[in-house]
Amino acid sequence: MVSKRRLSKSEDKESLTEDASNARKPPLSKKTKKSHVHNEVDENNNVFIKLLKTSGIILKTGENQNQLAVDQIVFQKKLFQTLRKHPSYPGIIEEFVSGLESYIEDQDSFRNCLLSCERLQDEEASMGTSYSKSLIKLLLGIDILQPAIIKTLFEKLPEFLFERVNSDGISMPRLIISQLKWLDRVVDGKDLTTKIMQLISIAPVYLQHDFITSLPEILGDSQHADVGKELSDLLTENTPLTVPILDVLSSLRLDPKLLSKVRQLMISKLSSVRLDDLPVIIKFILHSVTATDALEVISELREKLDLQHCILPSRLQASQSKMKNKGQTSSSGNQENSGQDCVFLLFDVIKSAVRYEKTISEAWIKAIERTAPMSEHKIFDLTMLLIIYSTNTQTKKCIERVLRNKIRSGCFQEELLQSTFYIHYFEVISALVTHICSGNEAEVDIALDVLLELAVLNLSAMRMNAVFVKGILDYLDKMSPRQIRKLFYILSTLAFSNQHEGSNHIQDDMHLVVRKQLSSTIFKYKLIGIIGAVTMAGIMAADRSRSSSLTQGKADLSNEQYTQVTSLLQLVHSCSEQSPRASALYYDEFANLIQGGKLAPKALEWVGQTIFNDFQDAFVVDLHVVPEGEYPFPVKALYGLEEYSGVDGIAINLLPLLFYQDFATDVGRMTSQESDHKLVSPLCLPPYFRLLRLCVARQHNGNLEEIDGLLDCPIFLTDLEPGEKLESMSVKERSFMCSLIYLTLNWFREIVNAFCWQMSPEMKGKVLTRLKHIVELQKILEKYLAVTPDYVPPLATFELETVDVIPQTSTAVSAKIRKQGTIGGRKRKAGGNKTSSYDTFSKEDGSECDPTPSDRGHLEKESKKKEEKTVSLQNYAFFRELDMEVFSILHCGLVTKFILDSEMHTKATEVVQLQAPELLFLLEDLSYKVENMLTPSVARRVPFLKSKGNQNIGFSHLHQRSAQEIARCIVQLMTPMCNHLENIHNYFQCLAAENHGMVDGPGMQVQEYHLMSSCYQRILQIFHGLFAWSGFFQPENHNLLYLALEVLTNRLKQREPDQPLEELLSQSFHYLQNFHCSVPSFQSALYLLRLLMVILEKSTAPAQKKEKIASLARQFLCRLWPNGEKEKSSIPNDQLHALLGIYLEHTDSVLKAIEEIAGVGVPELINSSKDASSSTFPTLTRQTFVIFFRVMMGELEKTVKTIQAGTAADSQQIHEEKLLYWNMAVRDFSILINLIKVFDSRPVLHICLKYGRLFVEAFLKQCMPLLDFSFRKHREDVLSLLETFQLDTRLLHHLCGHSKIHQDTKLTKHVPLLKKILELLVCRVKAMLILNNCREAFWLGNLKNRDLQGEEIISQNSQESTANESEDDTSSQVSKSKAVENGEDDEASDGEKDSDESDDDSD
């Protein structure tokens, strides 16, 4: 600071030099001083140099920097004062500038003036920054010199425009222009703008770019408009300057019209611009978009910007040039990298725009959504949807909806996807592998499906990336069986198809993994080995006879291939034979392989011979040889369908096998006959037979004559009917009987699977008999299960998913659950989708295969608590799955069974009919299959991030088919199901006629009634599941929809070809609605309505039938339904909620419907006895009132939200209609809200608080604007409306007090929000009155806190506020308008002054 004071006082050269040198450090001061003296510029009477020295700058010669001895601001101030005080001012300015011009004629001197000055060291100590400006920049900072200096610079600059860069790397034009940047003040901005634009017009292109990009740093805001206009004109003339001009325009404050003009120009040029310029152009377009024109701009942008012709070819060309010119790898590589960089920059720009600008992302989605024609969609559309989906989490649901709709409508097809991803094959496979290894079930399933399709479509490309796919083998223990099967199918296809040379390493790794897993003693790992080995064998022994590239002679396996396949299968058999469960899984996997028809004839023949012989040895015995042994029950041959004579008969040796499995450790010995051959577990009987019959069917084109004896042969069992001996049995004996029945049931189920499609009447009759046996056995089983609470059934599904549901050793099954879930054979599988299993093993699960029976007790105790709540008879893990072919039995009406005598002549005939229990059995199973395959997971309410494997247990065969195949099967079954539906309809019609209109009259057979009712419901449920299938929206399934509708239409009239869709929908609707009069149960009524609704959704004119649905729904609400098996009503709450919602949603006047129920039905209920119901609405009882109340409040609030607030510009008629509508809505609200005085249960009060607040909120937003401009013309109507609403809101206030007094947290959480909205209502009413010059009508008072009965709630501050709490008396004494407003204000004032009256809980 000392040196600064000295310099400021010194004005002569000597003192300046002396002070400057004294301020430096001693070691440097002498050298610096000497150099200064030798390199200084002589004055030579030059005013310019003299004044600079006087002000603190010493000019230097050569390459030495000019020196600044004082602070920069001090220099400018000193020079300014010197010039202003000079005697010859303003002439001195011209003389000074002339001296500058003379001085800078020397290029080195000019360069020194443009470079930063060297600051002396004493200045470094006094300054906070080390930055030093150049001499020219310092002079430009002096206002009186700036215009002249700028003129001089622009006169000097053209000398350097076409000169090359100096040896020191300095570009003089850039250096001169840089002096004009970031000036504190521009004296004449307009002149500077003119000069710069003139300079840009004559400069070379490379300098034009720099000059243009410098404009925002040079010009002030006042010049932006002029510069923007000139740059836009230059943009049309000079295309190479597009990028810098757009970059500058984005930084300037410009008129929106000018920006729009430039943006339009750029969009029109998109098809012809260079790839390098594209990111900047797109950035300018997106940044200039406003909310008003976003959709229009984005729509035009997506039309002009075509990635397929602009971006992708450039990358392909670069790649091709690289391959052709191997000697010029570097140049082609640079070209490819440059193109890739531009692509990355472009998408970075787009990602940034859609991430931070909600307007742009929404506009882009709308633009794509509105593009209907298939031909107009481009690669860029799909790419943008994926980009927005990945960058903006808030739009994910919207993107999914758009994608779903586009795919359903056929706009996004396979060609578009291929065009989008065809050059990203490696990236796609890598991403898919990442998803597969993620562990998320949904991701894994979808990624495996895509990878499988890629392997089928482009096997050669997949082989190039096989090493990545092979790495998934490390994640096998986290996969489900279906996923393991798909993975091994993909890898086997890559490894064994056409024996590609490069696939040997995959084969080796797969064999290694399979052998390792098969040798494990832990079941989950052995399972992986079994599935993997069978899948590999299927690919290795595939039947290639259909391939066009192979002749018939070469279609079968070679000897080497045959040996490999048989060796692999024998390895699996030997590794699994010690574990019944592993063996059963092996048989099921092998059966699935054969069912797919993929085995070559040579391999199939070997399998058939092996399986046939082994099955006979293991399970089939002579009928006349009754097994001998110490069995707990007498052995009998039961359930035979033929009378055998002599020694020809055979039987299934079930009870002895089960006995030696469960009692072997207790017996401790075997007879010599049993010890001769190894016993097979009876658990393997059903899967073994399935494998056998599929082999026979495949070898003999579906003919099962070789094994048809198994259909009617008896089984070695014991008397299964428990009778009186049930209670005297031990627990082990009861468990033995349960297992015996389970195994018999599963044997019969597989028998039905095998022979259901045999066409002879005799075979059909036997199949029906077996079906009857299944139903009978289930009823017997229920009796045993009721007294065997801790019994664990033998598994029938052996995949990995069941392990977590049912451990292979034991599981506790509560008797309570069995009693709830197994009453009636028809409920056998009701809980099949309610287990809590996961689809995969946990890592901690290390249970070994099939522990000995002695271990079961310990495991039962450990797993009892966990499994007690999840396992019941209905679980699909305990029953063999029925094939879709079984439901062909539904076609059977009357089937004749021929009984032949010994001479093969007809001895007698017996009529076998499909009875109601068997029909219900089939319909229930079919409905579960429809729900699993055709109902979307959202409708099935799958919990978020929960495994869906539990829902797929028992549907493994079903999942081998597509949803389209299942839907086609259901359509083919519609005709017999319509027959059954009509027969049941006639049954109930006759029943009602016999009982004089009462379906549940005294002569009714209860069991038969419930069976028929359940069948009725199941058929409607299946029809609803079919027509609600989302696949009908896909173009390829439209014909299937037509076929389904034609089935229903043809029930009314004869077939007419080529009927339009609307006619088919109308006729189908008419056919189904005819069943409403015979609907036997409330559940069936709901399914009938839902079925009619899904048919109506497919119509283009649904309004005509909408009122019919409302009428039917009202009829169902007004019908007295028969009670269920219990004394209470059989109407579930959720179903009543749904049906009442359907009625209110479809009726033409929601308000009238609500008024009828609340004003007629509820008073009838109030005046009736305790257990009675409303006479008008029998479904309205005291138990169901809360359901009615909730639906009516919700629908009322939803309805008033849809009423537009309206504007003053609307016609008088519209105002009157809306005012009338609000009067009806408030009247309904008043009726409903006053019901809490009678029905004051906690759920009712909660509904009132929740929907009451929402209604008041809707009143504020939709009704108050209407009252603003209706008050003067309809004063009385408005006052009447407010008076009614005042009473309702006062009751809401009382409800708030009631909730606080009872301290119910579920109720009190709604109080603050409700009070706040009531306060807003007061303010809004006051504002309306002021607007209509009626302020005197507003009066503010206090409401007392009261309970629901109107009694005052006493608080500790009540005595202090007694004088102010007289609103009841006051309200009665003022005018009508005041009374109304008083009431409104009163109830809001309770929110304002609640702290003085109650618990200090005001908002």
GROMACS .gro file of N, CA and C in nm, residues 544-587:
model
  132
  544ARG      N    1  -3.495  -8.406  -3.787
  544ARG     CA    2  -3.469  -8.305  -3.890
  544ARG      C    3  -3.529  -8.344  -4.025
  545SER      N    4  -3.624  -8.433  -4.023
  545SER     CA    5  -3.682  -8.478  -4.150
  545SER      C    6  -3.759  -8.368  -4.220
  546ARG      N    7  -3.801  -8.265  -4.146
  546ARG     CA    8  -3.878  -8.157  -4.207
  546ARG      C    9  -3.790  -8.052  -4.273
  547SER      N   10  -3.658  -8.061  -4.246
  547SER     CA   11  -3.568  -7.960  -4.302
  547SER      C   12  -3.553  -7.980  -4.451
  548SER      N   13  -3.561  -7.873  -4.523
  548SER     CA   14  -3.552  -7.880  -4.670
  548SER      C   15  -3.411  -7.910  -4.718
  549SER      N   16  -3.312  -7.885  -4.632
  549SER     CA   17  -3.173  -7.905  -4.674
  549SER      C   18  -3.128  -8.050  -4.656
  550LEU      N   19  -3.212  -8.133  -4.598
  550LEU     CA   20  -3.173  -8.271  -4.574
  550LEU      C   21  -3.266  -8.366  -4.649
  551THR      N   22  -3.211  -8.470  -4.697
  551THR     CA   23  -3.294  -8.573  -4.762
  551THR      C   24  -3.351  -8.665  -4.657
  552GLN      N   25  -3.449  -8.744  -4.697
  552GLN     CA   26  -3.513  -8.834  -4.601
  552GLN      C   27  -3.414  -8.937  -4.550
  553GLY      N   28  -3.322  -8.974  -4.632
  553GLY     CA   29  -3.226  -9.075  -4.590
  553GLY      C   30  -3.129  -9.026  -4.485
  554LYS      N   31  -3.106  -8.899  -4.484
  554LYS     CA   32  -3.012  -8.841  -4.388
  554LYS      C   33  -3.083  -8.781  -4.269
  555ALA      N   34  -3.214  -8.796  -4.261
  555ALA     CA   35  -3.287  -8.728  -4.156
  555ALA      C   36  -3.264  -8.793  -4.021
  556ASP      N   37  -3.244  -8.926  -4.016
  556ASP     CA   38  -3.230  -8.995  -3.889
  556ASP      C   39  -3.090  -8.975  -3.833
  557LEU      N   40  -3.069  -9.024  -3.710
  557LEU     CA   41  -2.942  -9.003  -3.642
  557LEU      C   42  -2.833  -9.094  -3.699
  558SER      N   43  -2.711  -9.047  -3.696
  558SER     CA   44  -2.597  -9.132  -3.727
  558SER      C   45  -2.568  -9.220  -3.605
  559ASN      N   46  -2.486  -9.318  -3.624
  559ASN     CA   47  -2.454  -9.408  -3.512
  559ASN      C   48  -2.385  -9.334  -3.399
  560GLU      N   49  -2.299  -9.240  -3.435
  560GLU     CA   50  -2.228  -9.164  -3.332
  560GLU      C   51  -2.326  -9.077  -3.251
  561GLN      N   52  -2.416  -9.010  -3.321
  561GLN     CA   53  -2.515  -8.929  -3.253
  561GLN      C   54  -2.607  -9.015  -3.167
  562TYR      N   55  -2.646  -9.128  -3.220
  562TYR     CA   56  -2.732  -9.220  -3.146
  562TYR      C   57  -2.665  -9.264  -3.016
  563THR      N   58  -2.537  -9.294  -3.025
  563THR     CA   59  -2.463  -9.337  -2.906
  563THR      C   60  -2.454  -9.225  -2.804
  564GLN      N   61  -2.428  -9.103  -2.849
  564GLN     CA   62  -2.419  -8.990  -2.758
  564GLN      C   63  -2.550  -8.966  -2.685
  565VAL      N   64  -2.660  -8.974  -2.759
  565VAL     CA   65  -2.791  -8.947  -2.698
  565VAL      C   66  -2.826  -9.054  -2.597
  566THR      N   67  -2.812  -9.181  -2.635
  566THR     CA   68  -2.848  -9.289  -2.542
  566THR      C   69  -2.758  -9.289  -2.419
  567SER      N   70  -2.630  -9.257  -2.438
  567SER     CA   71  -2.539  -9.253  -2.322
  567SER      C   72  -2.580  -9.141  -2.225
  568LEU      N   73  -2.617  -9.028  -2.280
  568LEU     CA   74  -2.657  -8.915  -2.195
  568LEU      C   75  -2.785  -8.949  -2.118
  569LEU      N   76  -2.883  -9.010  -2.185
  569LEU     CA   77  -3.009  -9.044  -2.119
  569LEU      C   78  -2.988  -9.154  -2.014
  570GLN      N   79  -2.903  -9.251  -2.043
  570GLN     CA   80  -2.873  -9.355  -1.944
  570GLN      C   81  -2.803  -9.296  -1.823
  571LEU      N   82  -2.719  -9.196  -1.846
  571LEU     CA   83  -2.653  -9.128  -1.734
  571LEU      C   84  -2.756  -9.060  -1.644
  572VAL      N   85  -2.852  -8.992  -1.705
  572VAL     CA   86  -2.957  -8.926  -1.627
  572VAL      C   87  -3.037  -9.030  -1.548
  573HIS      N   88  -3.070  -9.140  -1.613
  573HIS     CA   89  -3.150  -9.243  -1.547
  573HIS      C   90  -3.077  -9.302  -1.427
  574SER      N   91  -2.949  -9.329  -1.444
  574SER     CA   92  -2.872  -9.390  -1.334
  574SER      C   93  -2.850  -9.293  -1.219
  575CYS      N   94  -2.839  -9.164  -1.249
  575CYS     CA   95  -2.815  -9.064  -1.145
  575CYS      C   96  -2.942  -9.026  -1.070
  576SER      N   97  -3.057  -9.058  -1.125
  576SER     CA   98  -3.182  -9.018  -1.062
  576SER      C   99  -3.262  -9.133  -1.005
  577GLU      N  100  -3.220  -9.257  -1.030
  577GLU     CA  101  -3.303  -9.370  -0.989
  577GLU      C  102  -3.307  -9.390  -0.838
  578GLN      N  103  -3.211  -9.335  -0.765
  578GLN     CA  104  -3.212  -9.348  -0.620
  578GLN      C  105  -3.309  -9.251  -0.554
  579SER      N  106  -3.355  -9.152  -0.627
  579SER     CA  107  -3.447  -9.051  -0.573
  579SER      C  108  -3.578  -9.057  -0.650
  580PRO      N  109  -3.688  -9.101  -0.586
  580PRO     CA  110  -3.816  -9.105  -0.657
  580PRO      C  111  -3.855  -8.970  -0.719
  581ARG      N  112  -3.826  -8.865  -0.647
  581ARG     CA  113  -3.865  -8.734  -0.700
  581ARG      C  114  -3.783  -8.697  -0.822
  582ALA      N  115  -3.654  -8.725  -0.817
  582ALA     CA  116  -3.569  -8.697  -0.932
  582ALA      C  117  -3.610  -8.783  -1.051
  583SER      N  118  -3.644  -8.910  -1.025
  583SER     CA  119  -3.688  -8.997  -1.132
  583SER      C  120  -3.816  -8.945  -1.195
  584ALA      N  121  -3.910  -8.904  -1.110
  584ALA     CA  122  -4.037  -8.852  -1.161
  584ALA      C  123  -4.015  -8.727  -1.246
  585LEU      N  124  -3.924  -8.642  -1.201
  585LEU     CA  125  -3.895  -8.521  -1.279
  585LEU      C  126  -3.835  -8.559  -1.415
  586TYR      N  127  -3.745  -8.657  -1.414
  586TYR     CA  128  -3.683  -8.703  -1.539
  586TYR      C  129  -3.789  -8.755  -1.636
  587TYR      N  130  -3.885  -8.833  -1.586
  587TYR     CA  131  -3.990  -8.886  -1.673
  587TYR      C  132  -4.077  -8.771  -1.729
   0.00000   0.00000   0.00000
